[in-house]
Structure formats: structure tokens, C-alpha cells
């Protein structure tokens, strides 16, 4: 079985982790990536939060929170299957959650959800026998007194603030380590600057069609895993596979500022529930900042997202950064105390694919859930909705288990 040819389409976080897991099991894997380097898009530019379900309070069925907590408990321990990493070197300060005035949920409603997350975390940790980020044994959430809100956020905009033990990891460090691992692995062939245009069923094999160096070519495989992101639906369509429900692609800016911070210089704060934003304090590694109403600049319901990355000049990117900073600094005043120069700013964006075509300002939006994720198989063709960064390592091992027919914990 290890002689069968396996192709993975997309060298983002999921594609690379899945390739490394299969390669470590002795399989030879060809990985196709249309960009010039692996793990440089969605898994590189986002905030790196390893979710414990807290932000998904609008999923009243609690399915998304369970999915995130399960993934979070496996995140570091499974990542260590492929790279050497010390979680203490890459984590942020712990997150606060601010309930914005005009939130889709009241502080009391989110408080009930947070307690539910804490209870399920305890159950899942006991079941899996794993600690969160290999460091933490519990999920703690406590509401600050109203008199304390001003220490974290502007009380004019926040009806409540909760202190939690949820963290982010610096995704760019993980990207670098995964890149080094896949480039050097003897069982992986990495084809960069190669755009997959279609997959066709040849009966006893699957043919991957691609463009490289402006030339069309193809290769045949016994198994194909579609782990692309903005190209997922377009490639599926060439196999006659439609999405299971309505969808959307969004382009969202995740701004980084590379200045060293002390833990007290800026809170790691997620503002809920609706179209708000985040700050993440990565200490010596700088900070992440986004404000959704300004930073969500693209929306598409096409099968393939537009080439948004190439549509913004540096001046336009800086304009998004400056407007986002202006708005979120009203809510988090400590942002106004930070000193940095233009050279310290990285105003990058990334595509988000998700089920649902109503934006997060709606109570009916499917974007408030991420439970309908994972792999769908059609014979030997497998298409994967990654969902969130948090579940990538667990999902990669799950996919490898299914492909190989052997479960490895």
C-alpha cells in the first residue's frame, strides 16, 4: 500500500501537516502549491488563536465549541509529531473577552456559554489525557468587576470583560518550522508555483491537471487530497462535486506590528459578539491587530475567490491598517501608547472560506459556527474543509488515519 501515489493539493497548514504525517508513515507524497512558498497564506497571516470555543457562543448547539476544544487539546502534542517546538516560546498573553455594546449576545448569555466551555474542557482533557498547549490543565473564565473594565478596555464600548486562560500561538514561527520540515523530508515532493486546474477520474486512477512554467501538464495518482483553501470549491467542481451548502469567501486583514512588548503593554483581547476585532500581545514577537468592519475588505460567493492579494497596493494596505487601528484604539486605549514606525508594520490579508453567506453581524449567520468541517470522500478523491487553524493538527492525523486505514493516536 505504501507504493500507491498520493497527491495533496495545497501546501497550507493542513496540506503540509497531512503530508508530513503520511510521509512519516512511509508514504511518498506529492504536494502541489500555486504560491512560491508553503504555509504563507491563511495559516500565516491570522492571529493564531488556539480556540477553546469561547468565541462561538452563537452556536447554540455547542457543536463548534466541542470541535475547537478537541482540536486545541491536540494542537501542540500533534504538532510535535512533525517539528520541534516549545509552546512557552510562542504563546501570547492570555485572552480577555470584551462584550461590545450592541453585541448579539448579552454578558449573561456569553457567561453561560463560557461556563459550558469550561465544563466540557474538563471532560475532554480527562478523555484525551492531554493538556491545552501541553501547558494548561483547565479553562478558567471570570468576569471582571465593572470598576476593572477600564484597565483592559474603554467602558464606553464594553458592557463586560471576561478574563480567560485561552491563548494564541505565533503562526509565523510555526509556518517557518513546518516549511523547514516539508522541504527537507525525503518522502515529500513539493511542487511550488504550480496551479492545479482540475482533477479527473480515470477509472483506476485520478489525474491531477496543473500549470507550471506556463505549461499545462498532468500526473496520475491513486489518492488525491484537496486541501486548498480559496481553490477548494473550483477544483471540487471539476470532479462534479458541489459544496454541501451555501458558502462565502472573505478577505480579511490581520495586521502585525513587530515591536517588543511587555505583557502589560497591551491586552490580548477578543471583542464579541459580532463584527468586531482582536488584539494579540505576542510579547517580544510583537502584536496582531484587526478590526473587522474595516479589515474585511472582500466578499465573494464564487467557486474560487478573487486574487485579492494582488489587488491592493502598499498604500491601500496601509490605509486599511491605519483605519483599523483608529477604530480599535477607541476600544483598547493602550494601543495609543505604542510607538512604532512604518517599517514595523505588516498589513497583510488572507482568504477565509466558510459555510454561510450572511455576514457575522446577523444572528442567522452560519459564520458563527465551524462544526461542519473535515474531510468528505468520493472514492479516492478527498476534499477537506479545514475550518479553523485550531483543528489542523488533529484533522491532519485523522485524514492520514483514513487514507492509510490505520489509526495512530
XYZ file of C-alpha atoms in Angstrom:
409
model
C 0.000 0.000 0.000
C 2.869 2.388 0.660
C 3.733 2.235 -3.062
C 0.481 3.963 -4.011
C 0.842 7.535 -5.261
C -0.735 10.224 -3.099
C -1.205 13.860 -4.134
C -2.056 16.688 -1.770
C -3.343 19.877 -3.352
C -2.360 22.919 -1.325
C 0.658 23.456 0.921
C -1.075 25.476 3.588
C -1.088 24.412 7.206
C -3.373 21.417 6.687
C -1.761 20.224 3.468
C 1.736 20.341 4.967
C 0.767 18.647 8.246
C -1.092 15.898 6.387
C 1.844 15.390 4.026
C 4.295 15.144 6.929
C 2.096 12.654 8.771
C 1.753 10.416 5.698
C 5.458 10.773 4.917
C 6.388 9.778 8.468
C 4.310 6.627 7.965
C 6.442 5.722 4.951
C 4.291 7.026 2.108
C 5.647 9.144 -0.741
C 3.544 12.293 -1.185
C 3.483 14.893 -3.958
C 2.314 18.315 -2.728
C 1.144 20.985 -5.184
C 1.194 24.660 -4.219
C 0.377 27.573 -6.502
C 2.406 30.069 -4.469
C 6.181 30.387 -4.225
C 6.426 29.024 -0.657
C 4.408 26.730 1.620
C 2.364 27.901 4.606
C 2.363 31.557 3.612
C -1.343 32.350 3.279
C -4.245 31.757 5.701
C -2.149 29.760 8.190
C 0.453 32.530 8.210
C -1.425 35.829 8.380
C -4.073 35.158 11.040
C -3.948 35.705 14.788
C -3.029 32.135 15.746
C -5.633 31.748 18.466
C -5.981 28.168 19.664
C -9.684 28.333 20.296
C -11.393 26.879 23.323
C -14.852 27.522 21.935
C -15.394 30.856 23.669
C -15.962 32.936 20.550
C -18.599 30.528 19.225
C -21.341 31.344 21.705
C -23.780 31.929 18.836
C -23.682 28.210 18.043
C -26.434 27.310 20.487
C -25.986 23.576 19.806
C -22.409 23.827 21.178
C -21.033 21.692 18.337
C -18.387 24.244 17.322
C -17.084 24.717 20.849
C -16.612 20.949 21.194
C -14.809 20.809 17.852
C -12.460 23.604 18.880
C -11.703 22.238 22.348
C -10.936 18.791 20.945
C -8.604 20.335 18.375
C -6.974 22.641 20.909
C -6.123 19.779 23.249
C -4.279 18.010 20.420
C -2.714 21.079 18.797
C 0.785 21.135 20.296
C 1.167 17.430 21.051
C 0.330 16.538 17.433
C 2.398 19.403 16.038
C 5.355 17.865 17.856
C 4.969 14.799 15.626
C 6.496 16.856 12.800
C 8.511 19.708 14.321
C 10.391 20.563 17.488
C 8.578 23.313 19.311
C 8.442 24.791 22.794
C 4.955 26.253 23.329
C 6.183 28.647 26.019
C 8.309 30.386 23.372
C 5.413 31.128 21.010
C 2.287 31.788 23.079
C 0.616 35.134 23.583
C -0.570 36.612 26.824
C -3.916 35.078 27.930
C -7.040 36.446 26.299
C -9.681 38.728 27.673
C -13.119 38.731 26.062
C -14.940 42.036 25.815
C -18.689 42.084 25.218
C -19.221 45.099 22.981
C -22.203 47.388 23.386
C -24.729 46.292 20.781
C -23.400 42.723 20.920
C -25.575 39.959 19.506
C -25.493 38.380 22.979
C -25.683 39.773 26.497
C -22.891 39.311 29.059
C -25.133 36.896 30.930
C -25.671 34.776 27.818
C -21.986 34.546 26.979
C -21.192 33.815 30.622
C -23.405 30.715 30.475
C -21.612 29.628 27.302
C -18.179 30.187 28.836
C -19.064 28.000 31.821
C -20.222 25.315 29.415
C -16.881 25.532 27.603
C -15.006 25.202 30.878
C -17.031 22.141 31.870
C -16.544 20.433 28.514
C -12.820 21.221 28.563
C -12.511 19.275 31.818
C -14.364 16.307 30.308
C -12.327 16.340 27.099
C -8.999 16.692 28.891
C -9.824 13.675 31.052
C -10.856 11.692 27.977
C -7.869 12.557 25.768
C -5.359 12.790 28.624
C -3.843 15.909 27.071
C -3.212 19.416 28.394
C -4.041 22.563 26.460
C -0.875 23.593 24.581
C 0.887 20.944 26.697
C 0.855 23.544 29.466
C -2.576 24.118 30.993
C -4.889 21.738 32.846
C -8.071 23.807 32.915
C -10.047 26.536 31.198
C -10.655 29.370 33.638
C -13.075 32.215 32.878
C -14.010 35.003 35.286
C -15.928 38.236 34.807
C -14.171 41.430 35.842
C -15.916 43.856 38.132
C -17.282 46.872 36.301
C -14.694 49.007 38.065
C -11.927 46.899 36.444
C -13.110 47.151 32.829
C -11.188 50.375 32.276
C -7.894 48.593 32.957
C -8.433 46.497 29.822
C -10.827 48.373 27.524
C -12.834 51.541 27.170
C -16.006 51.090 29.312
C -17.864 53.330 26.870
C -17.766 50.484 24.355
C -17.781 47.404 26.624
C -20.661 46.128 28.731
C -18.486 43.390 30.272
C -14.975 41.954 30.176
C -14.039 38.359 30.994
C -10.566 37.103 31.849
C -9.705 33.672 30.376
C -6.892 31.148 30.019
C -7.197 30.925 26.240
C -4.048 31.711 24.210
C -2.754 32.264 20.705
C 0.450 30.911 19.188
C 2.635 32.889 16.797
C 1.633 31.328 13.435
C 4.662 32.664 11.589
C 7.028 30.679 13.791
C 5.010 27.521 13.211
C 4.952 28.291 9.479
C 8.738 28.520 9.431
C 9.167 25.207 11.236
C 6.635 23.387 9.055
C 8.289 24.794 5.934
C 11.696 23.524 7.039
C 10.208 20.106 7.793
C 8.423 19.612 4.483
C 11.250 20.943 2.339
C 13.716 18.520 3.916
C 11.536 15.405 4.186
C 12.785 12.659 1.832
C 9.284 11.263 1.262
C 7.753 14.559 0.121
C 7.993 16.106 -3.333
C 6.975 19.769 -3.127
C 5.918 21.447 -6.372
C 5.734 25.231 -5.898
C 4.423 27.821 -8.367
C 2.157 25.064 -9.667
C -1.545 25.812 -10.031
C -3.900 22.837 -10.056
C -6.726 23.476 -12.508
C -8.688 20.222 -12.339
C -8.824 16.622 -11.198
C -10.331 13.939 -13.447
C -11.378 10.370 -12.688
C -9.582 7.894 -14.971
C -11.333 4.816 -13.560
C -8.391 3.159 -11.854
C -6.626 6.424 -11.029
C -7.128 10.161 -10.581
C -5.376 12.618 -12.841
C -4.240 15.969 -11.429
C -4.099 18.690 -14.101
C -1.875 21.681 -13.418
C 0.008 24.620 -14.915
C 3.700 25.052 -14.206
C 6.042 27.454 -16.012
C 3.066 28.479 -18.199
C 2.769 24.894 -19.456
C -0.152 22.534 -18.905
C 0.687 19.092 -17.575
C -0.829 16.249 -15.553
C 0.093 13.367 -13.251
C -1.889 10.289 -12.182
C -2.417 9.229 -8.567
C -4.235 6.544 -6.643
C -5.391 9.051 -3.969
C -5.897 12.835 -4.120
C -6.495 15.095 -1.113
C -7.796 18.558 -1.926
C -6.504 20.713 0.947
C -6.556 24.010 -0.927
C -8.435 26.939 0.538
C -9.625 29.546 -1.933
C -9.310 26.949 -4.728
C -11.169 24.185 -2.911
C -14.596 24.533 -4.492
C -13.356 25.227 -8.025
C -11.250 22.045 -8.053
C -14.070 20.026 -6.496
C -16.368 21.252 -9.237
C -14.133 19.682 -11.907
C -14.890 16.351 -10.218
C -18.618 17.108 -10.271
C -18.691 17.776 -6.531
C -20.757 20.673 -5.203
C -20.457 22.317 -1.777
C -22.779 20.827 0.852
C -24.395 24.236 1.436
C -24.126 27.939 0.636
C -20.706 29.420 1.162
C -18.627 32.584 1.071
C -15.030 33.657 0.676
C -13.890 36.676 2.667
C -10.681 38.659 2.554
C -9.645 39.899 5.980
C -6.650 41.947 7.056
C -4.632 40.669 10.003
C -2.133 43.406 10.768
C 1.144 42.683 12.551
C 3.363 45.226 14.283
C 6.846 43.930 15.028
C 7.846 45.754 18.199
C 8.722 44.103 21.507
C 6.021 44.337 24.156
C 5.742 43.665 27.833
C 2.676 41.693 28.955
C 1.105 44.797 30.480
C 1.667 46.976 27.399
C -1.415 45.646 25.618
C -4.136 43.124 26.470
C -4.815 40.173 24.210
C -8.499 40.943 23.737
C -11.248 39.488 21.543
C -14.328 41.673 21.216
C -17.642 39.816 20.874
C -20.337 39.096 19.698
C -20.493 40.361 16.125
C -18.334 42.241 13.593
C -15.606 43.466 15.927
C -11.919 42.647 16.308
C -8.877 41.433 18.214
C -5.551 42.428 19.628
C -2.950 39.794 20.469
C 0.162 40.506 22.543
C 2.978 38.156 21.497
C 5.410 39.881 23.867
C 8.892 40.016 22.298
C 7.420 38.944 18.952
C 5.101 41.940 18.588
C 1.354 42.145 18.211
C -1.566 41.287 15.971
C -4.449 43.690 15.405
C -7.642 43.516 13.351
C -10.894 45.427 13.167
C -13.499 43.544 11.157
C -15.718 46.397 9.873
C -12.653 47.951 8.183
C -10.437 44.910 7.684
C -12.974 42.634 5.995
C -12.450 44.150 2.567
C -13.507 41.320 0.251
C -16.594 39.129 -0.125
C -17.266 36.560 -2.834
C -19.697 33.697 -3.371
C -17.909 32.424 -6.475
C -16.382 28.950 -6.592
C -12.936 30.500 -6.421
C -12.096 33.661 -4.527
C -10.675 36.599 -6.500
C -6.923 37.170 -6.435
C -7.354 39.668 -3.625
C -3.696 39.632 -2.565
C -2.641 41.271 -5.806
C -5.428 43.854 -5.815
C -4.098 46.082 -3.038
C -1.188 48.466 -3.351
C 1.064 49.063 -0.350
C -0.601 52.449 0.100
C -4.062 50.860 0.174
C -2.885 48.242 2.673
C -1.520 50.946 4.949
C -4.802 52.799 4.683
C -6.679 49.706 5.905
C -4.171 49.355 8.731
C -4.491 52.986 9.821
C -8.299 52.997 9.747
C -8.422 49.697 11.634
C -6.018 50.999 14.266
C -8.056 54.178 14.685
C -11.268 52.245 15.332
C -9.931 49.543 17.622
C -7.807 52.002 19.617
C -11.060 53.687 20.670
C -11.949 50.396 22.348
C -8.468 49.451 23.573
C -6.771 52.712 24.597
C -3.367 51.114 25.327
C -2.885 50.865 21.562
C -2.448 54.649 21.568
C 0.626 54.323 23.810
C 2.590 52.106 21.431
C 5.460 53.622 19.457
C 6.338 52.132 16.086
C 7.473 53.084 12.600
C 6.140 52.194 9.158
C 8.880 49.586 8.734
C 7.490 47.739 11.776
C 4.065 47.202 10.178
C 2.952 44.201 8.120
C -0.573 44.948 6.813
C -1.302 41.546 5.265
C -4.568 39.848 4.460
C -5.853 36.355 3.881
C -8.808 34.478 2.420
C -11.350 32.833 4.720
C -13.579 30.120 3.255
C -16.630 29.171 5.294
C -20.131 27.793 5.023
C -22.734 30.548 5.106
C -23.366 33.658 3.035
C -24.598 36.095 5.677
C -22.015 38.186 7.488
C -21.287 37.998 11.216
C -23.480 40.974 12.085
C -26.506 38.697 11.586
C -27.828 36.326 14.244
C -28.704 33.931 11.396
C -25.165 33.837 10.009
C -23.602 30.388 9.580
C -20.245 32.095 10.027
C -20.854 31.845 13.769
C -20.307 28.084 13.502
C -17.351 25.941 12.396
C -18.569 22.445 13.227
C -19.318 21.231 9.691
C -15.674 20.749 8.816
C -13.330 17.906 7.934
C -12.969 15.533 5.006
C -15.573 14.341 2.523
C -14.516 11.362 0.394
C -15.720 10.466 -3.078
C -13.956 7.229 -3.875
C -10.240 8.008 -3.718
C -10.792 11.768 -4.035
C -10.976 13.577 -0.711
C -11.939 17.223 -0.205
C -11.260 18.955 3.096
C -12.828 21.987 4.729
C -10.168 22.938 7.294
C -12.496 25.174 9.279
C -10.101 26.781 11.746
C -6.366 26.831 12.432
C -7.018 25.247 15.846
C -8.047 21.870 14.429
C -5.321 21.490 11.768
C -3.009 19.012 13.564
C -5.874 16.809 14.771
C -7.507 16.909 11.341
C -4.228 16.038 9.603
C -3.779 12.901 11.718
C -7.444 11.962 11.244
C -7.063 12.242 7.455
C -3.877 10.165 7.486
C -5.639 7.508 9.552
C -8.397 7.264 6.974
C -6.074 7.254 3.979
C -3.823 4.576 5.434
C -6.559 2.526 7.076
C -4.564 2.536 10.287
C -5.328 4.571 13.394
C -2.353 6.110 15.129
C -3.041 8.121 18.275
